[in-house]
Coordinates of C-alpha atoms and ligand atoms in Angstrom, one line a residue:
M1 CA -34.4 -19.0 67.0
T2 CA -37.1 -16.9 64.7
M3 CA -40.9 -16.6 66.0
H4 CA -41.8 -19.0 63.1
R5 CA -39.6 -21.5 63.9
F6 CA -40.4 -21.2 67.7
C7 CA -43.8 -21.6 67.3
H8 CA -43.1 -25.3 65.6
F9 CA -40.5 -26.2 67.8
L10 CA -43.2 -25.3 71.3
T11 CA -46.0 -27.0 68.7
A12 CA -43.3 -30.2 68.7
M13 CA -43.4 -29.9 71.7
T14 CA -46.7 -30.7 73.5
A15 CA -49.6 -30.9 71.4
T16 CA -52.0 -29.8 73.8
I17 CA -51.0 -26.5 74.2
V18 CA -52.5 -23.2 72.7
L19 CA -50.0 -20.7 71.0
A20 CA -51.2 -16.9 70.8
A21 CA -49.7 -14.1 68.8
C22 CA -47.6 -16.8 66.1
G23 CA -48.1 -15.3 62.5
G24 CA -49.9 -12.8 63.4
G25 CA -52.7 -12.1 65.8
Q26 CA -54.1 -15.6 66.3
D27 CA -54.0 -18.2 67.5
A28 CA -52.2 -21.4 66.9
A29 CA -53.7 -24.6 66.8
P30 CA -52.5 -27.6 68.5
A31 CA -51.1 -30.5 66.9
S32 CA -53.9 -33.1 67.7
H33 CA -56.1 -31.2 65.0
A34 CA -53.8 -32.3 62.9
E35 CA -55.1 -35.6 62.7
R36 CA -58.3 -34.8 62.2
T37 CA -56.9 -33.2 58.6
Y38 CA -54.5 -36.1 57.6
V39 CA -55.0 -38.1 55.2
A40 CA -52.8 -41.2 55.1
P41 CA -50.9 -42.0 51.7
G42 CA -52.5 -44.5 49.9
E43 CA -56.1 -42.7 51.4
M44 CA -58.6 -40.3 49.5
D45 CA -60.5 -37.0 50.6
E46 CA -64.3 -37.2 51.8
Y47 CA -64.7 -34.4 49.6
Y48 CA -63.8 -32.5 46.8
L49 CA -62.7 -29.0 47.1
F50 CA -63.7 -26.4 44.0
Y51 CA -61.4 -22.8 43.9
S52 CA -62.2 -20.2 42.2
G53 CA -58.6 -19.1 40.0
G54 CA -59.9 -15.5 40.4
H55 CA -57.6 -13.8 37.6
G56 CA -55.6 -16.6 37.0
G57 CA -58.5 -17.7 35.0
D58 CA -58.8 -21.0 36.4
V59 CA -60.1 -23.6 38.5
R60 CA -58.1 -25.6 41.0
V61 CA -59.4 -28.7 42.8
A62 CA -58.1 -30.0 46.4
G63 CA -59.5 -32.8 48.7
I64 CA -60.5 -31.9 52.1
P65 CA -59.8 -32.9 55.0
S66 CA -56.0 -33.0 54.0
M67 CA -56.2 -29.8 51.9
R68 CA -53.8 -30.9 48.9
H69 CA -54.1 -29.6 45.9
I70 CA -54.8 -32.6 43.1
K71 CA -54.8 -31.2 39.7
T72 CA -55.6 -27.1 38.4
I73 CA -58.5 -26.9 35.2
P74 CA -57.7 -24.4 32.8
V75 CA -61.3 -22.8 32.0
F76 CA -60.3 -19.1 30.2
N77 CA -56.6 -19.1 30.6
P78 CA -54.1 -21.5 28.0
N79 CA -52.1 -24.3 30.4
A80 CA -49.9 -25.7 28.3
A81 CA -50.2 -29.2 30.7
Y82 CA -53.1 -29.7 30.0
G83 CA -52.7 -28.9 26.5
Y84 CA -55.1 -25.8 26.8
G85 CA -55.4 -23.4 24.2
Y86 CA -53.1 -24.5 22.6
D87 CA -55.4 -26.5 19.8
D88 CA -58.1 -25.8 17.7
Q89 CA -60.5 -27.1 19.7
T90 CA -59.4 -25.3 22.8
R91 CA -58.0 -22.2 20.9
A92 CA -61.4 -21.9 19.1
M93 CA -62.9 -21.7 22.7
L94 CA -61.0 -19.1 24.5
G95 CA -61.3 -16.9 21.3
D96 CA -59.0 -14.3 21.4
L97 CA -58.5 -14.0 24.7
T98 CA -56.3 -15.4 27.0
W99 CA -57.4 -14.7 30.3
G100 CA -60.7 -14.5 32.2
D101 CA -61.1 -13.5 36.1
V102 CA -63.0 -16.2 37.6
H103 CA -64.7 -15.3 41.0
H104 CA -68.3 -17.6 41.5
P105 CA -68.3 -21.2 41.0
A106 CA -71.8 -23.1 41.8
L107 CA -72.7 -27.2 41.0
S108 CA -75.2 -28.5 39.3
K109 CA -78.0 -29.0 41.4
T110 CA -81.2 -31.8 40.7
D111 CA -84.0 -31.9 43.1
G112 CA -82.2 -28.6 45.2
V113 CA -78.5 -30.8 45.8
Y114 CA -75.7 -31.3 43.7
D115 CA -76.6 -34.2 41.5
G116 CA -72.2 -34.1 40.4
R117 CA -72.9 -33.3 36.3
W118 CA -71.1 -29.5 36.1
L119 CA -69.5 -27.1 37.3
F120 CA -69.8 -23.5 36.4
V121 CA -67.6 -20.2 36.7
N122 CA -68.2 -16.7 35.6
D123 CA -65.8 -14.1 34.0
N124 CA -65.8 -11.3 35.7
A125 CA -63.7 -9.9 33.7
H126 CA -65.0 -10.2 29.7
N127 CA -68.5 -11.3 31.1
R128 CA -68.6 -15.2 30.4
V129 CA -70.0 -18.3 31.7
A130 CA -67.9 -21.3 31.3
R131 CA -68.5 -25.3 32.2
I132 CA -66.3 -27.6 33.1
D133 CA -67.4 -31.3 32.5
L134 CA -67.3 -33.3 36.1
R135 CA -67.4 -36.3 33.7
D136 CA -64.3 -35.6 32.6
F137 CA -62.9 -32.5 34.9
K138 CA -62.9 -30.5 31.3
T139 CA -63.9 -27.1 30.3
K140 CA -66.6 -28.3 27.0
Q141 CA -68.4 -24.9 27.0
I142 CA -67.9 -20.7 26.8
L143 CA -70.9 -18.6 26.8
G144 CA -69.8 -14.9 26.0
P145 CA -69.5 -12.5 25.3
I146 CA -72.8 -12.0 27.0
P147 CA -74.8 -9.8 25.3
N148 CA -75.8 -5.8 27.0
T149 CA -73.6 -7.3 30.1
A150 CA -69.8 -5.9 31.1
G151 CA -68.5 -8.0 33.7
N152 CA -70.5 -10.8 35.0
H153 CA -69.4 -10.5 38.4
G154 CA -73.2 -11.5 40.0
A155 CA -72.8 -15.2 39.0
S156 CA -73.1 -18.1 38.8
S157 CA -75.9 -19.1 40.8
V158 CA -77.7 -22.1 39.7
T159 CA -81.4 -22.9 39.8
D160 CA -82.6 -26.3 42.3
N161 CA -82.6 -28.4 39.0
T162 CA -80.5 -26.5 36.8
E163 CA -82.8 -24.3 35.2
Y164 CA -80.6 -21.5 34.3
V165 CA -77.9 -20.3 35.4
F166 CA -77.7 -16.8 36.7
G167 CA -75.6 -13.4 36.3
A168 CA -75.8 -9.9 36.7
S169 CA -73.3 -7.0 35.4
R170 CA -70.8 -5.8 37.3
F171 CA -69.9 -2.5 35.5
A172 CA -73.4 -0.5 34.1
T173 CA -72.5 0.7 30.6
P174 CA -75.1 2.1 27.3
L175 CA -76.9 -0.6 25.5
P176 CA -76.3 -2.6 23.6
R177 CA -72.2 -2.7 23.8
G178 CA -70.3 -0.5 21.2
T179 CA -73.0 2.1 22.1
V180 CA -71.8 5.4 23.1
A181 CA -71.9 7.5 25.6
S182 CA -70.9 9.8 27.5
L183 CA -70.4 9.6 31.5
D184 CA -71.6 12.6 32.3
D185 CA -74.8 11.1 31.3
Y186 CA -74.2 7.8 33.2
A187 CA -77.6 8.0 35.5
D188 CA -79.7 7.5 32.3
E189 CA -77.4 7.0 29.4
Y190 CA -75.4 3.4 31.4
H191 CA -77.2 0.6 32.2
G192 CA -77.7 -2.8 34.0
V193 CA -79.3 -6.3 33.9
V194 CA -79.9 -9.1 35.1
T195 CA -79.0 -12.4 33.0
A196 CA -80.9 -15.5 32.7
I197 CA -79.0 -18.0 31.3
R198 CA -81.2 -21.7 30.2
V199 CA -79.2 -24.7 30.5
D200 CA -79.8 -27.8 28.4
P201 CA -81.3 -30.9 31.3
E202 CA -79.1 -33.3 28.7
T203 CA -76.1 -31.9 27.7
G204 CA -75.6 -28.8 29.9
E205 CA -75.1 -26.8 26.8
M206 CA -75.9 -22.8 27.9
S207 CA -78.1 -20.1 25.8
P208 CA -78.8 -16.8 26.8
A209 CA -82.1 -17.0 27.9
W210 CA -83.3 -13.3 29.0
Q211 CA -82.4 -10.6 30.7
V212 CA -84.4 -7.6 33.1
L213 CA -83.2 -3.9 32.8
T214 CA -81.6 -2.2 35.9
P215 CA -80.5 0.9 36.3
A216 CA -77.0 1.7 36.1
F217 CA -76.2 0.5 40.2
Q218 CA -73.5 -2.4 39.6
W219 CA -74.7 -5.5 40.8
D220 CA -72.4 -7.1 43.4
L221 CA -73.5 -11.0 44.1
S222 CA -76.3 -13.3 44.2
S223 CA -78.1 -16.2 44.7
T224 CA -80.8 -18.1 44.0
G225 CA -84.5 -19.0 46.4
K226 CA -85.3 -23.1 47.0
G227 CA -88.4 -24.0 49.0
P228 CA -90.4 -21.4 49.6
S229 CA -88.3 -18.6 48.2
H230 CA -87.4 -21.5 45.0
G231 CA -88.2 -19.5 41.7
W232 CA -87.1 -16.4 42.8
F233 CA -83.0 -15.1 42.0
F234 CA -81.3 -12.7 44.9
V235 CA -78.4 -10.3 44.4
T236 CA -77.1 -7.1 45.8
S237 CA -75.7 -4.0 44.3
Y238 CA -73.7 -1.2 45.7
N239 CA -74.1 1.9 44.0
S240 CA -77.9 3.8 44.3
E241 CA -75.7 6.6 44.0
L242 CA -75.3 6.1 40.0
A243 CA -71.7 7.1 40.9
H244 CA -69.6 6.8 38.2
T245 CA -66.0 8.0 39.5
R246 CA -63.7 8.0 42.7
L247 CA -66.4 4.6 43.8
E248 CA -64.9 4.1 47.5
I249 CA -66.6 7.8 48.3
G250 CA -69.7 8.3 45.5
A251 CA -71.1 4.6 45.8
S252 CA -70.7 4.7 50.0
Q253 CA -72.9 7.6 50.8
R254 CA -75.9 6.1 51.1
E255 CA -77.3 4.0 54.7
R256 CA -79.2 2.0 51.9
D257 CA -77.8 0.6 48.9
Y258 CA -81.0 -2.1 46.4
S259 CA -80.6 -5.8 46.6
A260 CA -83.0 -6.9 43.7
F261 CA -85.8 -10.4 44.5
V262 CA -86.2 -11.4 41.1
N263 CA -88.6 -13.3 40.6
W264 CA -87.5 -15.2 37.8
Q265 CA -90.7 -18.1 36.7
R266 CA -92.8 -14.2 36.1
A267 CA -89.9 -13.6 34.5
A268 CA -89.8 -16.6 32.0
E269 CA -93.5 -15.7 31.1
A270 CA -93.2 -12.3 30.4
V271 CA -90.6 -13.3 27.8
E272 CA -93.7 -15.8 26.6
N273 CA -96.3 -13.5 26.5
G274 CA -94.0 -11.2 24.7
D275 CA -93.4 -8.6 26.9
F276 CA -90.2 -7.7 26.0
E277 CA -87.6 -5.6 23.9
R278 CA -85.1 -7.4 21.5
I279 CA -81.9 -5.5 22.5
D280 CA -78.1 -7.2 20.6
G281 CA -80.0 -10.2 20.1
I282 CA -81.3 -11.3 23.1
P283 CA -85.6 -11.0 25.5
V284 CA -84.6 -7.6 27.7
I285 CA -87.4 -7.5 30.0
D286 CA -88.3 -3.8 31.4
P287 CA -89.1 -4.4 34.9
A288 CA -91.5 -1.2 35.1
R289 CA -93.8 -2.3 32.6
V290 CA -94.2 -6.2 33.1
P291 CA -95.4 -6.1 37.1
G292 CA -94.2 -8.5 39.4
V293 CA -90.7 -9.0 37.7
M294 CA -88.3 -7.9 40.3
Y295 CA -88.5 -5.8 43.6
Y296 CA -85.9 -3.9 45.1
V297 CA -85.1 -3.8 49.2
P298 CA -82.9 -1.4 50.5
L299 CA -80.1 -3.1 52.1
A300 CA -77.4 -1.8 54.3
K301 CA -74.9 -0.6 53.7
S302 CA -72.5 -0.7 50.6
P303 CA -74.0 -5.1 50.6
H304 CA -71.7 -7.4 48.9
G305 CA -72.5 -10.5 49.8
I306 CA -76.7 -12.7 49.5
D307 CA -77.4 -15.9 50.7
V308 CA -79.8 -18.2 51.3
D309 CA -80.4 -20.3 54.0
P310 CA -81.1 -24.2 52.7
T311 CA -85.0 -23.7 54.4
G312 CA -85.2 -21.2 51.5
Q313 CA -87.2 -18.7 54.0
W314 CA -84.0 -16.7 55.5
I315 CA -81.9 -14.3 53.0
V316 CA -78.9 -12.7 54.4
G317 CA -77.2 -10.1 53.2
G318 CA -73.8 -8.7 54.2
G319 CA -72.6 -5.2 53.8
K320 CA -69.0 -4.2 53.2
L321 CA -69.7 -0.8 55.4
E322 CA -72.3 -2.4 58.4
P323 CA -71.1 -4.3 60.9
S324 CA -74.5 -6.2 60.9
A325 CA -75.7 -9.3 58.9
T326 CA -79.3 -9.0 57.9
V327 CA -81.6 -11.3 58.3
F328 CA -84.6 -11.1 55.0
S329 CA -87.7 -12.7 56.4
F330 CA -89.2 -14.1 52.5
E331 CA -92.4 -15.0 54.2
K332 CA -92.8 -10.7 55.0
F333 CA -91.3 -9.9 51.6
L334 CA -94.3 -11.2 50.4
A335 CA -96.3 -10.1 52.9
A336 CA -95.3 -6.7 52.3
V337 CA -95.1 -7.2 48.4
K338 CA -98.9 -8.9 48.8
N339 CA -100.0 -5.0 51.3
Q340 CA -98.0 -3.2 49.2
D341 CA -95.7 -2.5 51.7
F342 CA -93.7 -0.2 49.4
V343 CA -91.8 3.5 50.2
E344 CA -91.1 4.7 47.4
E345 CA -90.8 3.7 43.9
V346 CA -87.3 3.6 40.9
R347 CA -88.4 3.4 37.7
G348 CA -91.3 2.2 37.9
V349 CA -90.0 -0.7 40.3
P350 CA -91.3 -0.8 43.9
V351 CA -88.7 -0.6 46.9
V352 CA -90.5 -3.2 49.8
N353 CA -90.7 -1.6 53.3
P354 CA -87.1 -2.8 54.5
D355 CA -88.3 -2.6 58.4
A356 CA -91.6 -5.2 57.3
V357 CA -89.1 -7.7 55.7
T358 CA -86.2 -7.3 57.9
E359 CA -86.3 -9.8 60.5
G360 CA -83.5 -8.7 62.2
M361 CA -79.7 -7.7 61.6
V362 CA -76.8 -9.6 63.5
P363 CA -74.2 -7.5 65.1
V364 CA -71.3 -9.7 63.6
G365 CA -68.1 -7.6 63.2
L366 CA -66.5 -5.2 60.5
G367 CA -66.6 -5.6 57.1
P368 CA -69.6 -8.7 56.5
L369 CA -69.1 -10.3 53.4
H370 CA -70.4 -13.8 52.6
T371 CA -72.9 -15.9 54.5
Q372 CA -72.7 -20.0 54.4
F373 CA -74.7 -22.6 56.3
D374 CA -74.8 -25.6 57.5
G375 CA -78.1 -26.7 57.9
R376 CA -79.1 -27.0 61.3
G377 CA -80.4 -23.6 62.0
N378 CA -76.6 -22.0 61.6
A379 CA -75.0 -19.0 59.7
Y380 CA -71.8 -18.1 59.4
T381 CA -70.4 -14.4 58.4
T382 CA -66.5 -13.9 57.6
M383 CA -65.4 -10.2 58.5
F384 CA -63.3 -8.8 56.3
I385 CA -62.0 -6.1 58.6
D386 CA -62.5 -7.5 61.6
S387 CA -60.5 -10.7 60.1
K388 CA -63.0 -13.2 62.6
V389 CA -65.8 -15.7 60.9
A390 CA -69.0 -15.4 63.2
K391 CA -71.5 -18.6 63.6
F392 CA -75.0 -17.2 64.8
R393 CA -78.1 -19.0 64.6
L394 CA -81.6 -18.2 62.4
P395 CA -84.7 -16.9 62.9
P396 CA -86.8 -18.0 65.2
W397 CA -85.9 -15.9 67.3
T398 CA -87.1 -14.7 71.2
D399 CA -88.5 -11.3 71.5
Q400 CA -85.8 -11.1 73.9
E401 CA -83.3 -12.5 71.1
K402 CA -84.7 -9.6 68.9
A403 CA -83.8 -6.5 71.6
D404 CA -80.6 -7.5 72.1
L405 CA -79.0 -9.9 68.4
E406 CA -76.0 -10.4 70.2
Q407 CA -77.7 -13.7 72.3
V408 CA -77.6 -15.1 69.1
V409 CA -74.3 -14.9 68.5
I410 CA -73.4 -18.2 69.1
D411 CA -68.7 -17.6 68.0
R412 CA -66.4 -15.7 66.6
I413 CA -63.4 -17.7 65.4
D414 CA -60.1 -15.4 64.0
V415 CA -59.2 -15.9 61.2
H416 CA -55.7 -14.8 58.7
T417 CA -56.8 -11.7 57.7
N418 CA -59.1 -10.3 55.4
P419 CA -61.7 -13.2 54.4
G420 CA -64.0 -12.5 51.9
H421 CA -65.8 -16.1 51.0
L422 CA -65.7 -18.6 52.8
V423 CA -67.6 -22.1 52.2
V424 CA -69.8 -25.0 53.6
G425 CA -71.0 -27.7 51.6
G426 CA -74.3 -27.6 49.8
S427 CA -74.7 -23.9 51.2
D428 CA -76.5 -23.0 48.4
T429 CA -78.6 -26.8 48.6
R430 CA -81.5 -27.9 50.9
A431 CA -78.6 -30.4 52.6
P432 CA -75.4 -29.1 53.2
Y433 CA -72.9 -31.4 54.8
G434 CA -71.7 -29.0 57.9
D435 CA -69.6 -30.6 59.8
W436 CA -66.6 -28.4 57.0
L437 CA -65.5 -24.4 56.3
V438 CA -63.3 -23.5 54.1
S439 CA -62.1 -19.2 54.9
M440 CA -60.6 -18.3 52.3
N441 CA -58.4 -14.9 53.1
K442 CA -57.2 -12.5 51.2
D443 CA -53.5 -11.3 52.8
A444 CA -51.3 -14.2 53.6
S445 CA -48.6 -12.2 54.5
G446 CA -46.4 -13.7 57.5
R447 CA -47.9 -17.4 57.1
P448 CA -46.2 -19.1 54.2
L449 CA -42.5 -19.5 53.6
P450 CA -41.7 -16.2 52.1
T451 CA -42.1 -15.9 47.7
G452 CA -41.1 -12.4 47.8
P453 CA -43.7 -9.5 46.9
Q454 CA -45.9 -12.3 45.5
I455 CA -47.6 -14.2 47.6
P456 CA -51.0 -16.8 47.3
E457 CA -53.6 -16.5 49.5
T458 CA -54.6 -19.0 52.5
S459 CA -57.0 -21.1 53.2
Q460 CA -58.1 -22.0 56.2
L461 CA -60.3 -25.2 57.1
I462 CA -62.6 -25.6 59.9
D463 CA -64.7 -28.2 61.7
I464 CA -68.1 -26.3 62.3
T465 CA -69.3 -30.0 64.2
G466 CA -69.2 -28.5 67.5
E467 CA -70.8 -25.8 69.1
R468 CA -67.7 -24.0 68.9
M469 CA -65.9 -23.8 65.5
T470 CA -62.1 -25.1 65.2
M471 CA -59.8 -24.2 63.3
V472 CA -57.8 -27.1 61.9
Y473 CA -55.5 -26.6 59.1
E474 CA -54.4 -23.8 57.2
S475 CA -52.8 -24.0 53.4
F476 CA -52.0 -22.0 50.8
T477 CA -54.1 -21.5 47.7
D478 CA -52.0 -20.0 44.3
K479 CA -54.0 -16.2 43.4
E480 CA -56.2 -15.9 43.4
P481 CA -59.9 -17.6 44.7
H482 CA -62.8 -15.8 45.2
F483 CA -65.6 -18.0 46.4
A484 CA -65.0 -22.5 45.7
Q485 CA -67.5 -24.6 46.2
I486 CA -67.1 -28.7 48.0
L487 CA -68.9 -32.0 47.0
R488 CA -68.9 -35.5 47.4
A489 CA -66.3 -37.2 46.3
D490 CA -69.2 -39.9 46.3
L491 CA -71.6 -38.6 44.4
I492 CA -69.1 -38.6 41.0
Q493 CA -67.2 -41.7 39.0
P494 CA -65.6 -39.1 36.8
I495 CA -64.1 -41.5 34.2
G496 CA -59.7 -43.0 33.3
F497 CA -60.4 -42.1 29.3
Y498 CA -62.8 -42.5 26.6
R499 CA -64.1 -45.7 24.8
R500 CA -63.3 -45.9 21.6
A501 CA -67.1 -45.7 20.8
E502 CA -67.4 -42.7 21.4
N503 CA -64.3 -40.9 19.9
N504 CA -66.5 -39.2 16.5
H505 CA -63.4 -36.7 15.2
P506 CA -64.0 -37.4 11.3
H507 CA -59.8 -37.7 11.6
Q508 CA -59.5 -40.2 13.6
V509 CA -56.4 -43.3 14.1
W510 CA -56.1 -46.5 15.2
S511 CA -53.9 -48.9 13.6
E512 CA -50.6 -47.6 11.5
D513 CA -51.8 -49.0 8.5
D514 CA -55.0 -45.8 8.9
A515 CA -52.1 -43.5 9.2
F516 CA -51.9 -40.7 6.3
V517 CA -50.5 -37.6 5.0
R518 CA -52.6 -36.2 2.9
R519 CA -51.6 -32.9 0.8
N520 CA -53.9 -30.6 -1.0
G521 CA -52.1 -28.2 -2.5
N522 CA -50.3 -26.0 0.9
V523 CA -52.9 -27.4 3.3
V524 CA -51.8 -30.9 4.7
D525 CA -53.7 -33.2 7.0
V526 CA -52.0 -35.7 8.6
G527 CA -53.5 -38.1 10.7
M528 CA -51.5 -39.7 13.4
R529 CA -51.2 -42.3 15.3
A530 CA -50.0 -41.6 19.5
L531 CA -49.2 -45.0 21.2
R532 CA -46.9 -46.0 23.8
S533 CA -44.2 -45.2 22.3
N534 CA -44.0 -44.1 19.2
F535 CA -45.4 -41.4 16.9
V536 CA -46.7 -43.1 13.8
P537 CA -45.9 -41.3 10.8
D538 CA -42.8 -40.3 12.5
N539 CA -40.9 -38.4 10.4
L540 CA -42.4 -35.7 7.9
E541 CA -41.9 -33.7 5.0
F542 CA -42.9 -29.9 4.7
Q543 CA -42.2 -27.3 3.6
V544 CA -42.1 -23.0 4.5
G545 CA -46.3 -22.0 3.5
D546 CA -48.1 -25.1 3.8
T547 CA -50.4 -25.3 6.1
V548 CA -50.5 -29.2 8.5
H549 CA -53.6 -30.2 10.1
F550 CA -52.2 -32.6 12.4
H551 CA -54.8 -35.0 13.6
I552 CA -53.3 -37.1 16.6
T553 CA -54.6 -39.9 18.0
N554 CA -53.6 -42.1 21.8
V555 CA -55.6 -45.2 21.2
E556 CA -54.8 -46.1 24.6
Q557 CA -57.9 -48.0 26.5
T558 CA -55.8 -47.6 29.4
N559 CA -56.8 -45.5 32.5
A560 CA -55.3 -42.0 32.3
M561 CA -52.8 -43.0 30.3
S562 CA -51.8 -39.3 28.5
H563 CA -49.3 -38.3 25.9
G564 CA -48.5 -35.2 24.6
F565 CA -47.2 -33.6 21.4
G566 CA -44.6 -30.7 21.7
L567 CA -43.0 -29.2 18.7
S568 CA -40.1 -27.7 19.0
G569 CA -39.3 -24.1 17.4
H570 CA -43.5 -23.7 17.5
N571 CA -46.8 -22.8 19.4
V572 CA -48.0 -26.3 19.5
M573 CA -48.6 -28.1 23.0
V574 CA -51.0 -30.6 22.7
D575 CA -51.9 -33.2 25.9
L576 CA -53.4 -36.0 24.5
S577 CA -56.0 -38.2 26.8
A578 CA -56.3 -42.1 26.0
G579 CA -58.7 -42.6 23.5
E580 CA -59.6 -38.9 22.3
T581 CA -58.4 -37.5 18.7
R582 CA -56.8 -33.7 19.0
T583 CA -56.1 -31.7 15.9
V584 CA -53.3 -28.6 15.6
T585 CA -53.1 -26.3 13.0
V586 CA -50.3 -24.6 11.8
T587 CA -48.4 -22.8 9.4
L588 CA -44.6 -23.2 8.7
D589 CA -43.2 -20.7 8.1
R590 CA -38.8 -21.3 7.8
P591 CA -37.2 -23.9 6.6
G592 CA -35.2 -26.2 9.2
V593 CA -35.7 -29.5 11.1
Y594 CA -38.2 -29.4 14.0
P595 CA -37.7 -32.2 16.6
F596 CA -41.6 -33.3 18.2
Y597 CA -41.6 -35.4 20.8
C598 CA -43.4 -37.0 23.7
T599 CA -44.9 -34.8 26.4
V600 CA -45.8 -36.9 29.4
F601 CA -43.6 -39.6 30.4
C602 CA -45.8 -41.9 29.6
S603 CA -43.3 -45.3 29.4
A604 CA -39.8 -46.2 30.1
L605 CA -39.0 -45.3 26.4
H606 CA -41.0 -41.9 26.9
Q607 CA -37.6 -40.5 25.8
E608 CA -38.4 -42.7 22.6
M609 CA -41.4 -41.4 21.7
Q610 CA -40.3 -38.2 19.1
G611 CA -40.2 -37.7 15.4
Y612 CA -39.3 -34.6 12.7
I613 CA -40.6 -32.5 10.5
V614 CA -37.9 -31.2 7.8
V615 CA -39.9 -27.7 6.7
Y616 CA -37.7 -27.4 2.9
P617 CA -37.4 -23.6 1.3
R618 CA -40.8 -23.1 -0.4
G619 CA -40.3 -24.7 -3.6
Q620 CA -37.4 -27.1 -2.8
L621 CA -39.7 -30.3 -1.0
P622 CA -38.4 -33.4 -3.2
N623 CA -40.9 -35.9 -5.0
N624 CA -43.7 -32.6 -5.2
Ligands
K7E1 CU1 -64.1 -11.9 45.6 CU2 -67.9 -13.5 45.6 CU3 -66.8 -11.5 43.6 CU4 -66.0 -11.6 47.9 S1 -66.5 -11.1 45.7 S2 -64.4 -11.9 48.3
CUA2 CU1 -46.3 -40.3 24.6 CU2 -44.0 -39.8 26.1

């Protein structure tokens, strides 16, 4: 019997035996925990889990507590299942790029809590931010490339009323984009920026608002203030050394890098007052010239995550090479600024005395990355190197505890293996849900059934309702989640179809009689109706050299009644939700007869839902 089977066997024998070292050094959960995660057929999960898809370019939706995958939302990647990137509208949104690298999803907020309207995600590869509408779970806007930015890793952080989505550039470059400077001049000629993206409160439409210019520190992770720290934005950097080769050595020299505390309300005022220079079309503030916009706070060592607790008072930073989580006090920060308790100035920006701002460094363990909060005064930090999640109590601490902060560490739990982000629902709001934690682990080796050299990641569901954490479930997520968001399911009511009245496509066709074929030289517009179980018109004649715009309307007015339009031998695959019209354009370059058919198994006679295009050699089209 293999070890793997043996573990299953024992688990089946008794629900209460706790096993050690099955599947790689981590206790297996008793089977009784499965009840906490079991959602019976026909019942629904309590929460949505929105995972970023990493360089897969999409967002995955799962349910909590079952961890069942529900759907994939394509964002920066074409996805034939949803016809995304194959029709004119979504193709235009993607542009020439067919991949992106999604790291940090962020839900929209009103009054500091999730309002269930939009999900914003960043693209670490091509400097973009996208907006998914939670009314229909579709990507509605891709903004970018954001000016002056290379690698928008520091997004997405949403302010309390979704005034802004913040981002920050990971890779410093010469500005504006397209400028060339030798890497020998990295320290002086290369720059980073922190970016504020404005969000229209009605439509969610994003537009670049302003930026703050920075040295080439390389910005990493960000979060926004709330309560007393509302109006502030926090972001870490990991290359205060200004290294530009072999960064794993060069950027790990100093004991502390900088985090930046940005007063975005003051920055917005500065822009209104004209205190900026326009670079590549966007107002860019030089913080040396506008005092009070930005401060640096040193943070140990090679920092990664920075997270603000639900009260807005405590800001927790993780340093990859520092075995503790640094807790800053926002109140102390404001006092230090007021007293001008600065240790130096870096290119005109004050560096705040870290000792004056640090409440304590909690010795969580090796490789702390990201921290989440449960709303009961506790923090949870992933440790990449130790492969654990630590739970600790936030301040206020007694003097005795401050003398030995190991005392505020309440629990540590093994996760498998190398956790990156973790997520607690609502952690970035003023009212976290505080019941579930998902640890997203980079190295799944030995956990799923083997699938060759390419394996998924593990996502482990941890119950955090008790004093100690309890591991209850493990699922697998295709490559490669970074961060996630959890949303209470009852906060949204996604639509099942689009009502006819909201269709504003100029070529919509709702009845057979209105279907049309209009030729204008080599350009042909086809207005097609899709309905169970036919296309009208279904058989069409063209000639080589024709450019055809198929405008197809799915006239169904019932929930989830989709049709597809797939054209054989051509890169045409349109997915039509009920009630919507989409256009796809194809230039016909070969004579022949090509079938098209409905790709969605829509009805008993779905297989009959088809048609042909006959493409005659040029000049041989009958009746022309
Ligand atoms: Cu993977 Cu947030 Cu891009 Cu940390 S980041 S793990
Ligand atoms: Cu419509 Cu199958």
